[in-house]
Amino acid sequence: MAVDAFAVLAEPTRRRILDELRRSDSSVNELVEALTVSQPTMSKHLKVLREAGFVSCRTAAQQRIYRIETRPFEALDEWLKPYRELWTRHLDALERHLDNLEY
């Protein structure tokens, strides 16, 4: 089953988790403490992020350490590229228009 990256990222807690992992790899307990959510809630969100490929985990002693993965973000970035180009063209046209106005 294909996972919709936007559906995964629509959940605010998941975005907060990714923000934390952007800073550094973290254990479940570190994430629970940083985001003040319950351990079961954290595990649920990490599972969704892991299944969608946004995070991976490794075992270190008794802990699971999570890290952010770039591949899904690269795919989102590629999808957004034509929209960025569209806005750039519009902003360039607006700039030309404003430059041609007489004050």
PDB file of N, CA and C in Angstrom:
ATOM      1  N   MET A   1       0.839  -1.182   0.000  1.00  0.00           N
ATOM      2  CA  MET A   1       0.000   0.000   0.000  1.00  0.00           C
ATOM      3  C   MET A   1       0.881   1.241   0.000  1.00  0.00           C
ATOM      4  N   ALA A   2       0.662   2.153  -0.936  1.00  0.00           N
ATOM      5  CA  ALA A   2       1.418   3.392  -1.005  1.00  0.00           C
ATOM      6  C   ALA A   2       0.985   4.322   0.124  1.00  0.00           C
ATOM      7  N   VAL A   3       1.952   5.012   0.680  1.00  0.00           N
ATOM      8  CA  VAL A   3       1.679   5.932   1.776  1.00  0.00           C
ATOM      9  C   VAL A   3       1.695   7.350   1.220  1.00  0.00           C
ATOM     10  N   ASP A   4       0.697   8.122   1.572  1.00  0.00           N
ATOM     11  CA  ASP A   4       0.631   9.512   1.158  1.00  0.00           C
ATOM     12  C   ASP A   4       1.455  10.344   2.146  1.00  0.00           C
ATOM     13  N   ALA A   5       2.561  10.874   1.661  1.00  0.00           N
ATOM     14  CA  ALA A   5       3.458  11.643   2.526  1.00  0.00           C
ATOM     15  C   ALA A   5       2.744  12.821   3.168  1.00  0.00           C
ATOM     16  N   PHE A   6       1.837  13.444   2.426  1.00  0.00           N
ATOM     17  CA  PHE A   6       1.117  14.589   2.979  1.00  0.00           C
ATOM     18  C   PHE A   6       0.195  14.169   4.114  1.00  0.00           C
ATOM     19  N   ALA A   7      -0.401  13.000   4.017  1.00  0.00           N
ATOM     20  CA  ALA A   7      -1.247  12.502   5.108  1.00  0.00           C
ATOM     21  C   ALA A   7      -0.392  12.228   6.345  1.00  0.00           C
ATOM     22  N   VAL A   8       0.786  11.679   6.137  1.00  0.00           N
ATOM     23  CA  VAL A   8       1.692  11.405   7.266  1.00  0.00           C
ATOM     24  C   VAL A   8       2.090  12.719   7.933  1.00  0.00           C
ATOM     25  N   LEU A   9       2.440  13.715   7.123  1.00  0.00           N
ATOM     26  CA  LEU A   9       2.924  14.987   7.664  1.00  0.00           C
ATOM     27  C   LEU A   9       1.817  15.917   8.132  1.00  0.00           C
ATOM     28  N   ALA A  10       0.575  15.574   7.852  1.00  0.00           N
ATOM     29  CA  ALA A  10      -0.546  16.418   8.285  1.00  0.00           C
ATOM     30  C   ALA A  10      -0.708  16.420   9.803  1.00  0.00           C
ATOM     31  N   GLU A  11      -0.246  15.395  10.447  1.00  0.00           N
ATOM     32  CA  GLU A  11      -0.386  15.269  11.901  1.00  0.00           C
ATOM     33  C   GLU A  11       0.689  16.134  12.586  1.00  0.00           C
ATOM     34  N   PRO A  12       0.277  17.136  13.382  1.00  0.00           N
ATOM     35  CA  PRO A  12       1.237  18.057  14.008  1.00  0.00           C
ATOM     36  C   PRO A  12       2.287  17.377  14.888  1.00  0.00           C
ATOM     37  N   THR A  13       1.904  16.347  15.611  1.00  0.00           N
ATOM     38  CA  THR A  13       2.874  15.668  16.477  1.00  0.00           C
ATOM     39  C   THR A  13       3.985  15.036  15.647  1.00  0.00           C
ATOM     40  N   ARG A  14       3.645  14.494  14.498  1.00  0.00           N
ATOM     41  CA  ARG A  14       4.671  13.895  13.636  1.00  0.00           C
ATOM     42  C   ARG A  14       5.635  14.948  13.116  1.00  0.00           C
ATOM     43  N   ARG A  15       5.107  16.119  12.790  1.00  0.00           N
ATOM     44  CA  ARG A  15       5.994  17.197  12.350  1.00  0.00           C
ATOM     45  C   ARG A  15       6.909  17.638  13.485  1.00  0.00           C
ATOM     46  N   ARG A  16       6.393  17.669  14.696  1.00  0.00           N
ATOM     47  CA  ARG A  16       7.227  18.024  15.855  1.00  0.00           C
ATOM     48  C   ARG A  16       8.318  16.980  16.082  1.00  0.00           C
ATOM     49  N   ILE A  17       7.973  15.717  15.893  1.00  0.00           N
ATOM     50  CA  ILE A  17       8.966  14.644  16.023  1.00  0.00           C
ATOM     51  C   ILE A  17      10.068  14.852  14.991  1.00  0.00           C
ATOM     52  N   LEU A  18       9.691  15.117  13.758  1.00  0.00           N
ATOM     53  CA  LEU A  18      10.681  15.330  12.709  1.00  0.00           C
ATOM     54  C   LEU A  18      11.546  16.552  13.011  1.00  0.00           C
ATOM     55  N   ASP A  19      10.944  17.596  13.574  1.00  0.00           N
ATOM     56  CA  ASP A  19      11.728  18.771  13.963  1.00  0.00           C
ATOM     57  C   ASP A  19      12.776  18.403  15.011  1.00  0.00           C
ATOM     58  N   GLU A  20      12.397  17.592  15.970  1.00  0.00           N
ATOM     59  CA  GLU A  20      13.354  17.148  16.993  1.00  0.00           C
ATOM     60  C   GLU A  20      14.461  16.302  16.373  1.00  0.00           C
ATOM     61  N   LEU A  21      14.083  15.379  15.505  1.00  0.00           N
ATOM     62  CA  LEU A  21      15.076  14.493  14.898  1.00  0.00           C
ATOM     63  C   LEU A  21      15.975  15.234  13.913  1.00  0.00           C
ATOM     64  N   ARG A  22      15.513  16.352  13.414  1.00  0.00           N
ATOM     65  CA  ARG A  22      16.354  17.176  12.546  1.00  0.00           C
ATOM     66  C   ARG A  22      17.553  17.703  13.334  1.00  0.00           C
ATOM     67  N   ARG A  23      17.348  17.940  14.619  1.00  0.00           N
ATOM     68  CA  ARG A  23      18.417  18.441  15.484  1.00  0.00           C
ATOM     69  C   ARG A  23      19.434  17.345  15.801  1.00  0.00           C
ATOM     70  N   SER A  24      18.915  16.148  16.128  1.00  0.00           N
ATOM     71  CA  SER A  24      19.815  15.035  16.453  1.00  0.00           C
ATOM     72  C   SER A  24      19.017  13.738  16.566  1.00  0.00           C
ATOM     73  N   ASP A  25      19.716  12.626  16.361  1.00  0.00           N
ATOM     74  CA  ASP A  25      19.102  11.315  16.581  1.00  0.00           C
ATOM     75  C   ASP A  25      18.673  11.243  18.040  1.00  0.00           C
ATOM     76  N   SER A  26      17.558  10.557  18.290  1.00  0.00           N
ATOM     77  CA  SER A  26      17.019  10.522  19.652  1.00  0.00           C
ATOM     78  C   SER A  26      16.359   9.195  19.951  1.00  0.00           C
ATOM     79  N   SER A  27      16.371   8.853  21.227  1.00  0.00           N
ATOM     80  CA  SER A  27      15.651   7.664  21.678  1.00  0.00           C
ATOM     81  C   SER A  27      14.183   8.016  21.859  1.00  0.00           C
ATOM     82  N   VAL A  28      13.373   6.993  21.991  1.00  0.00           N
ATOM     83  CA  VAL A  28      11.943   7.203  22.234  1.00  0.00           C
ATOM     84  C   VAL A  28      11.758   8.032  23.501  1.00  0.00           C
ATOM     85  N   ASN A  29      12.483   7.678  24.553  1.00  0.00           N
ATOM     86  CA  ASN A  29      12.336   8.397  25.824  1.00  0.00           C
ATOM     87  C   ASN A  29      12.743   9.859  25.696  1.00  0.00           C
ATOM     88  N   GLU A  30      13.779  10.147  24.931  1.00  0.00           N
ATOM     89  CA  GLU A  30      14.186  11.544  24.725  1.00  0.00           C
ATOM     90  C   GLU A  30      13.101  12.308  23.974  1.00  0.00           C
ATOM     91  N   LEU A  31      12.502  11.665  22.995  1.00  0.00           N
ATOM     92  CA  LEU A  31      11.422  12.311  22.248  1.00  0.00           C
ATOM     93  C   LEU A  31      10.196  12.534  23.123  1.00  0.00           C
ATOM     94  N   VAL A  32       9.864  11.549  23.953  1.00  0.00           N
ATOM     95  CA  VAL A  32       8.730  11.680  24.872  1.00  0.00           C
ATOM     96  C   VAL A  32       8.950  12.881  25.786  1.00  0.00           C
ATOM     97  N   GLU A  33      10.147  12.995  26.321  1.00  0.00           N
ATOM     98  CA  GLU A  33      10.463  14.099  27.232  1.00  0.00           C
ATOM     99  C   GLU A  33      10.441  15.440  26.505  1.00  0.00           C
ATOM    100  N   ALA A  34      11.025  15.500  25.324  1.00  0.00           N
ATOM    101  CA  ALA A  34      11.109  16.759  24.586  1.00  0.00           C
ATOM    102  C   ALA A  34       9.739  17.257  24.134  1.00  0.00           C
ATOM    103  N   LEU A  35       8.861  16.339  23.772  1.00  0.00           N
ATOM    104  CA  LEU A  35       7.567  16.736  23.213  1.00  0.00           C
ATOM    105  C   LEU A  35       6.417  16.615  24.204  1.00  0.00           C
ATOM    106  N   THR A  36       6.715  16.115  25.392  1.00  0.00           N
ATOM    107  CA  THR A  36       5.706  15.922  26.435  1.00  0.00           C
ATOM    108  C   THR A  36       4.444  15.225  25.923  1.00  0.00           C
ATOM    109  N   VAL A  37       4.657  14.063  25.324  1.00  0.00           N
ATOM    110  CA  VAL A  37       3.555  13.177  24.934  1.00  0.00           C
ATOM    111  C   VAL A  37       3.796  11.833  25.597  1.00  0.00           C
ATOM    112  N   SER A  38       2.771  11.016  25.671  1.00  0.00           N
ATOM    113  CA  SER A  38       2.919   9.707  26.306  1.00  0.00           C
ATOM    114  C   SER A  38       3.766   8.783  25.434  1.00  0.00           C
ATOM    115  N   GLN A  39       4.352   7.790  26.067  1.00  0.00           N
ATOM    116  CA  GLN A  39       5.182   6.831  25.337  1.00  0.00           C
ATOM    117  C   GLN A  39       4.364   6.061  24.305  1.00  0.00           C
ATOM    118  N   PRO A  40       3.138   5.605  24.639  1.00  0.00           N
ATOM    119  CA  PRO A  40       2.346   4.917  23.611  1.00  0.00           C
ATOM    120  C   PRO A  40       2.012   5.812  22.412  1.00  0.00           C
ATOM    121  N   THR A  41       1.712   7.073  22.673  1.00  0.00           N
ATOM    122  CA  THR A  41       1.431   8.012  21.585  1.00  0.00           C
ATOM    123  C   THR A  41       2.669   8.194  20.721  1.00  0.00           C
ATOM    124  N   MET A  42       3.825   8.360  21.366  1.00  0.00           N
ATOM    125  CA  MET A  42       5.075   8.526  20.627  1.00  0.00           C
ATOM    126  C   MET A  42       5.348   7.298  19.767  1.00  0.00           C
ATOM    127  N   SER A  43       5.182   6.126  20.329  1.00  0.00           N
ATOM    128  CA  SER A  43       5.432   4.891  19.582  1.00  0.00           C
ATOM    129  C   SER A  43       4.516   4.771  18.374  1.00  0.00           C
ATOM    130  N   LYS A  44       3.262   5.166  18.549  1.00  0.00           N
ATOM    131  CA  LYS A  44       2.303   5.125  17.434  1.00  0.00           C
ATOM    132  C   LYS A  44       2.764   6.027  16.286  1.00  0.00           C
ATOM    133  N   HIS A  45       3.150   7.247  16.632  1.00  0.00           N
ATOM    134  CA  HIS A  45       3.579   8.192  15.597  1.00  0.00           C
ATOM    135  C   HIS A  45       4.903   7.765  14.960  1.00  0.00           C
ATOM    136  N   LEU A  46       5.816   7.244  15.749  1.00  0.00           N
ATOM    137  CA  LEU A  46       7.086   6.774  15.194  1.00  0.00           C
ATOM    138  C   LEU A  46       6.874   5.605  14.241  1.00  0.00           C
ATOM    139  N   LYS A  47       5.915   4.753  14.553  1.00  0.00           N
ATOM    140  CA  LYS A  47       5.614   3.630  13.661  1.00  0.00           C
ATOM    141  C   LYS A  47       5.129   4.142  12.304  1.00  0.00           C
ATOM    142  N   VAL A  48       4.238   5.127  12.320  1.00  0.00           N
ATOM    143  CA  VAL A  48       3.732   5.699  11.067  1.00  0.00           C
ATOM    144  C   VAL A  48       4.877   6.333  10.281  1.00  0.00           C
ATOM    145  N   LEU A  49       5.719   7.099  10.971  1.00  0.00           N
ATOM    146  CA  LEU A  49       6.850   7.749  10.305  1.00  0.00           C
ATOM    147  C   LEU A  49       7.837   6.725   9.752  1.00  0.00           C
ATOM    148  N   ARG A  50       8.058   5.659  10.505  1.00  0.00           N
ATOM    149  CA  ARG A  50       8.985   4.603  10.059  1.00  0.00           C
ATOM    150  C   ARG A  50       8.422   3.880   8.839  1.00  0.00           C
ATOM    151  N   GLU A  51       7.144   3.525   8.870  1.00  0.00           N
ATOM    152  CA  GLU A  51       6.527   2.815   7.748  1.00  0.00           C
ATOM    153  C   GLU A  51       6.492   3.677   6.482  1.00  0.00           C
ATOM    154  N   ALA A  52       6.428   5.001   6.662  1.00  0.00           N
ATOM    155  CA  ALA A  52       6.416   5.910   5.512  1.00  0.00           C
ATOM    156  C   ALA A  52       7.836   6.240   5.043  1.00  0.00           C
ATOM    157  N   GLY A  53       8.832   5.788   5.793  1.00  0.00           N
ATOM    158  CA  GLY A  53      10.220   6.006   5.396  1.00  0.00           C
ATOM    159  C   GLY A  53      10.824   7.313   5.866  1.00  0.00           C
ATOM    160  N   PHE A  54      10.086   8.088   6.664  1.00  0.00           N
ATOM    161  CA  PHE A  54      10.606   9.367   7.144  1.00  0.00           C
ATOM    162  C   PHE A  54      11.651   9.205   8.238  1.00  0.00           C
ATOM    163  N   VAL A  55      11.580   8.111   8.988  1.00  0.00           N
ATOM    164  CA  VAL A  55      12.572   7.840  10.026  1.00  0.00           C
ATOM    165  C   VAL A  55      13.006   6.381   9.945  1.00  0.00           C
ATOM    166  N   SER A  56      14.158   6.135  10.507  1.00  0.00           N
ATOM    167  CA  SER A  56      14.630   4.759  10.681  1.00  0.00           C
ATOM    168  C   SER A  56      15.081   4.639  12.126  1.00  0.00           C
ATOM    169  N   CYS A  57      15.272   3.415  12.575  1.00  0.00           N
ATOM    170  CA  CYS A  57      15.735   3.244  13.948  1.00  0.00           C
ATOM    171  C   CYS A  57      16.788   2.149  14.012  1.00  0.00           C
ATOM    172  N   ARG A  58      17.625   2.288  15.011  1.00  0.00           N
ATOM    173  CA  ARG A  58      18.638   1.279  15.305  1.00  0.00           C
ATOM    174  C   ARG A  58      18.577   0.997  16.793  1.00  0.00           C
ATOM    175  N   THR A  59      19.061  -0.147  17.160  1.00  0.00           N
ATOM    176  CA  THR A  59      19.080  -0.521  18.569  1.00  0.00           C
ATOM    177  C   THR A  59      20.460  -0.244  19.146  1.00  0.00           C
ATOM    178  N   ALA A  60      20.478   0.432  20.275  1.00  0.00           N
ATOM    179  CA  ALA A  60      21.713   0.701  21.012  1.00  0.00           C
ATOM    180  C   ALA A  60      21.446   0.293  22.450  1.00  0.00           C
ATOM    181  N   ALA A  61      22.041  -0.840  22.844  1.00  0.00           N
ATOM    182  CA  ALA A  61      21.781  -1.421  24.168  1.00  0.00           C
ATOM    183  C   ALA A  61      20.285  -1.705  24.275  1.00  0.00           C
ATOM    184  N   GLN A  62      19.619  -1.076  25.223  1.00  0.00           N
ATOM    185  CA  GLN A  62      18.188  -1.318  25.421  1.00  0.00           C
ATOM    186  C   GLN A  62      17.313  -0.249  24.766  1.00  0.00           C
ATOM    187  N   GLN A  63      17.917   0.660  24.027  1.00  0.00           N
ATOM    188  CA  GLN A  63      17.163   1.759  23.448  1.00  0.00           C
ATOM    189  C   GLN A  63      17.046   1.637  21.934  1.00  0.00           C
ATOM    190  N   ARG A  64      15.966   2.198  21.428  1.00  0.00           N
ATOM    191  CA  ARG A  64      15.799   2.347  19.986  1.00  0.00           C
ATOM    192  C   ARG A  64      16.076   3.811  19.667  1.00  0.00           C
ATOM    193  N   ILE A  65      17.061   4.021  18.816  1.00  0.00           N
ATOM    194  CA  ILE A  65      17.462   5.375  18.450  1.00  0.00           C
ATOM    195  C   ILE A  65      16.901   5.671  17.061  1.00  0.00           C
ATOM    196  N   TYR A  66      16.170   6.775  16.975  1.00  0.00           N
ATOM    197  CA  TYR A  66      15.529   7.159  15.720  1.00  0.00           C
ATOM    198  C   TYR A  66      16.317   8.272  15.046  1.00  0.00           C
ATOM    199  N   ARG A  67      16.310   8.224  13.721  1.00  0.00           N
ATOM    200  CA  ARG A  67      16.958   9.255  12.930  1.00  0.00           C
ATOM    201  C   ARG A  67      16.081   9.587  11.734  1.00  0.00           C
ATOM    202  N   ILE A  68      16.213  10.793  11.263  1.00  0.00           N
ATOM    203  CA  ILE A  68      15.433  11.247  10.119  1.00  0.00           C
ATOM    204  C   ILE A  68      16.076  10.707   8.837  1.00  0.00           C
ATOM    205  N   GLU A  69      15.254  10.388   7.875  1.00  0.00           N
ATOM    206  CA  GLU A  69      15.722   9.921   6.565  1.00  0.00           C
ATOM    207  C   GLU A  69      15.371  10.978   5.521  1.00  0.00           C
ATOM    208  N   THR A  70      16.242  11.186   4.572  1.00  0.00           N
ATOM    209  CA  THR A  70      16.041  12.275   3.614  1.00  0.00           C
ATOM    210  C   THR A  70      15.240  11.897   2.376  1.00  0.00           C
ATOM    211  N   ARG A  71      15.223  10.636   2.017  1.00  0.00           N
ATOM    212  CA  ARG A  71      14.600  10.241   0.746  1.00  0.00           C
ATOM    213  C   ARG A  71      13.154  10.722   0.587  1.00  0.00           C
ATOM    214  N   PRO A  72      12.273  10.567   1.585  1.00  0.00           N
ATOM    215  CA  PRO A  72      10.899  11.053   1.387  1.00  0.00           C
ATOM    216  C   PRO A  72      10.840  12.566   1.207  1.00  0.00           C
ATOM    217  N   PHE A  73      11.740  13.288   1.859  1.00  0.00           N
ATOM    218  CA  PHE A  73      11.767  14.740   1.714  1.00  0.00           C
ATOM    219  C   PHE A  73      12.258  15.135   0.329  1.00  0.00           C
ATOM    220  N   GLU A  74      13.180  14.363  -0.204  1.00  0.00           N
ATOM    221  CA  GLU A  74      13.649  14.619  -1.564  1.00  0.00           C
ATOM    222  C   GLU A  74      12.507  14.427  -2.564  1.00  0.00           C
ATOM    223  N   ALA A  75      11.696  13.404  -2.348  1.00  0.00           N
ATOM    224  CA  ALA A  75      10.543  13.165  -3.228  1.00  0.00           C
ATOM    225  C   ALA A  75       9.537  14.310  -3.110  1.00  0.00           C
ATOM    226  N   LEU A  76       9.285  14.787  -1.894  1.00  0.00           N
ATOM    227  CA  LEU A  76       8.383  15.931  -1.716  1.00  0.00           C
ATOM    228  C   LEU A  76       8.953  17.175  -2.381  1.00  0.00           C
ATOM    229  N   ASP A  77      10.241  17.371  -2.223  1.00  0.00           N
ATOM    230  CA  ASP A  77      10.901  18.521  -2.833  1.00  0.00           C
ATOM    231  C   ASP A  77      10.755  18.476  -4.356  1.00  0.00           C
ATOM    232  N   GLU A  78      10.907  17.305  -4.931  1.00  0.00           N
ATOM    233  CA  GLU A  78      10.756  17.150  -6.381  1.00  0.00           C
ATOM    234  C   GLU A  78       9.317  17.447  -6.808  1.00  0.00           C
ATOM    235  N   TRP A  79       8.357  16.992  -6.029  1.00  0.00           N
ATOM    236  CA  TRP A  79       6.957  17.242  -6.343  1.00  0.00           C
ATOM    237  C   TRP A  79       6.642  18.741  -6.261  1.00  0.00           C
ATOM    238  N   LEU A  80       7.255  19.436  -5.304  1.00  0.00           N
ATOM    239  CA  LEU A  80       6.994  20.861  -5.104  1.00  0.00           C
ATOM    240  C   LEU A  80       7.716  21.753  -6.113  1.00  0.00           C
ATOM    241  N   LYS A  81       8.698  21.231  -6.803  1.00  0.00           N
ATOM    242  CA  LYS A  81       9.521  22.020  -7.713  1.00  0.00           C
ATOM    243  C   LYS A  81       8.708  22.841  -8.714  1.00  0.00           C
ATOM    244  N   PRO A  82       7.742  22.253  -9.435  1.00  0.00           N
ATOM    245  CA  PRO A  82       6.992  23.075 -10.395  1.00  0.00           C
ATOM    246  C   PRO A  82       6.180  24.184  -9.730  1.00  0.00           C
ATOM    247  N   TYR A  83       5.760  23.976  -8.484  1.00  0.00           N
ATOM    248  CA  TYR A  83       5.003  25.007  -7.774  1.00  0.00           C
ATOM    249  C   TYR A  83       5.920  26.165  -7.379  1.00  0.00           C
ATOM    250  N   ARG A  84       7.146  25.850  -6.972  1.00  0.00           N
ATOM    251  CA  ARG A  84       8.123  26.896  -6.675  1.00  0.00           C
ATOM    252  C   ARG A  84       8.417  27.703  -7.935  1.00  0.00           C
ATOM    253  N   GLU A  85       8.557  27.006  -9.055  1.00  0.00           N
ATOM    254  CA  GLU A  85       8.820  27.697 -10.320  1.00  0.00           C
ATOM    255  C   GLU A  85       7.650  28.604 -10.697  1.00  0.00           C
ATOM    256  N   LEU A  86       6.432  28.118 -10.484  1.00  0.00           N
ATOM    257  CA  LEU A  86       5.243  28.919 -10.761  1.00  0.00           C
ATOM    258  C   LEU A  86       5.256  30.208  -9.943  1.00  0.00           C
ATOM    259  N   TRP A  87       5.500  30.074  -8.633  1.00  0.00           N
ATOM    260  CA  TRP A  87       5.517  31.255  -7.778  1.00  0.00           C
ATOM    261  C   TRP A  87       6.666  32.179  -8.131  1.00  0.00           C
ATOM    262  N   THR A  88       7.808  31.627  -8.517  1.00  0.00           N
ATOM    263  CA  THR A  88       8.936  32.463  -8.926  1.00  0.00           C
ATOM    264  C   THR A  88       8.569  33.283 -10.149  1.00  0.00           C
ATOM    265  N   ARG A  89       7.909  32.653 -11.124  1.00  0.00           N
ATOM    266  CA  ARG A  89       7.478  33.395 -12.318  1.00  0.00           C
ATOM    267  C   ARG A  89       6.501  34.511 -11.951  1.00  0.00           C
ATOM    268  N   HIS A  90       5.556  34.189 -11.059  1.00  0.00           N
ATOM    269  CA  HIS A  90       4.582  35.200 -10.646  1.00  0.00           C
ATOM    270  C   HIS A  90       5.264  36.343  -9.895  1.00  0.00           C
ATOM    271  N   LEU A  91       6.166  36.020  -9.024  1.00  0.00           N
ATOM    272  CA  LEU A  91       6.858  37.063  -8.270  1.00  0.00           C
ATOM    273  C   LEU A  91       7.760  37.896  -9.179  1.00  0.00           C
ATOM    274  N   ASP A  92       8.390  37.258 -10.154  1.00  0.00           N
ATOM    275  CA  ASP A  92       9.204  38.002 -11.116  1.00  0.00           C
ATOM    276  C   ASP A  92       8.334  38.957 -11.924  1.00  0.00           C
ATOM    277  N   ALA A  93       7.159  38.489 -12.347  1.00  0.00           N
ATOM    278  CA  ALA A  93       6.241  39.344 -13.102  1.00  0.00           C
ATOM    279  C   ALA A  93       5.765  40.508 -12.237  1.00  0.00           C
ATOM    280  N   LEU A  94       5.482  40.257 -10.975  1.00  0.00           N
ATOM    281  CA  LEU A  94       5.073  41.315 -10.057  1.00  0.00           C
ATOM    282  C   LEU A  94       6.201  42.329  -9.893  1.00  0.00           C
ATOM    283  N   GLU A  95       7.410  41.857  -9.759  1.00  0.00           N
ATOM    284  CA  GLU A  95       8.552  42.760  -9.618  1.00  0.00           C
ATOM    285  C   GLU A  95       8.705  43.638 -10.861  1.00  0.00           C
ATOM    286  N   ARG A  96       8.576  43.042 -12.049  1.00  0.00           N
ATOM    287  CA  ARG A  96       8.660  43.821 -13.292  1.00  0.00           C
ATOM    288  C   ARG A  96       7.548  44.875 -13.345  1.00  0.00           C
ATOM    289  N   HIS A  97       6.351  44.456 -12.956  1.00  0.00           N
ATOM    290  CA  HIS A  97       5.217  45.386 -12.950  1.00  0.00           C
ATOM    291  C   HIS A  97       5.485  46.544 -11.991  1.00  0.00           C
ATOM    292  N   LEU A  98       5.960  46.259 -10.800  1.00  0.00           N
ATOM    293  CA  LEU A  98       6.218  47.314  -9.823  1.00  0.00           C
ATOM    294  C   LEU A  98       7.354  48.219 -10.284  1.00  0.00           C
ATOM    295  N   ASP A  99       8.343  47.657 -10.956  1.00  0.00           N
ATOM    296  CA  ASP A  99       9.450  48.466 -11.474  1.00  0.00           C
ATOM    297  C   ASP A  99       8.973  49.422 -12.551  1.00  0.00           C
ATOM    298  N   ASN A 100       7.932  49.058 -13.282  1.00  0.00           N
ATOM    299  CA  ASN A 100       7.428  49.898 -14.364  1.00  0.00           C
ATOM    300  C   ASN A 100       6.427  50.947 -13.907  1.00  0.00           C
ATOM    301  N   LEU A 101       5.978  50.869 -12.668  1.00  0.00           N
ATOM    302  CA  LEU A 101       5.041  51.867 -12.161  1.00  0.00           C
ATOM    303  C   LEU A 101       5.743  53.199 -11.983  1.00  0.00           C
ATOM    304  N   GLU A 102       5.026  54.244 -12.278  1.00  0.00           N
ATOM    305  CA  GLU A 102       5.563  55.574 -12.036  1.00  0.00           C
ATOM    306  C   GLU A 102       5.050  56.054 -10.697  1.00  0.00           C
ATOM    307  N   TYR A 103       5.941  56.639  -9.940  1.00  0.00           N
ATOM    308  CA  TYR A 103       5.538  57.141  -8.606  1.00  0.00           C
ATOM    309  C   TYR A 103       5.386  58.620  -8.639  1.00  0.00           C
TER     310      TYR A 103
END
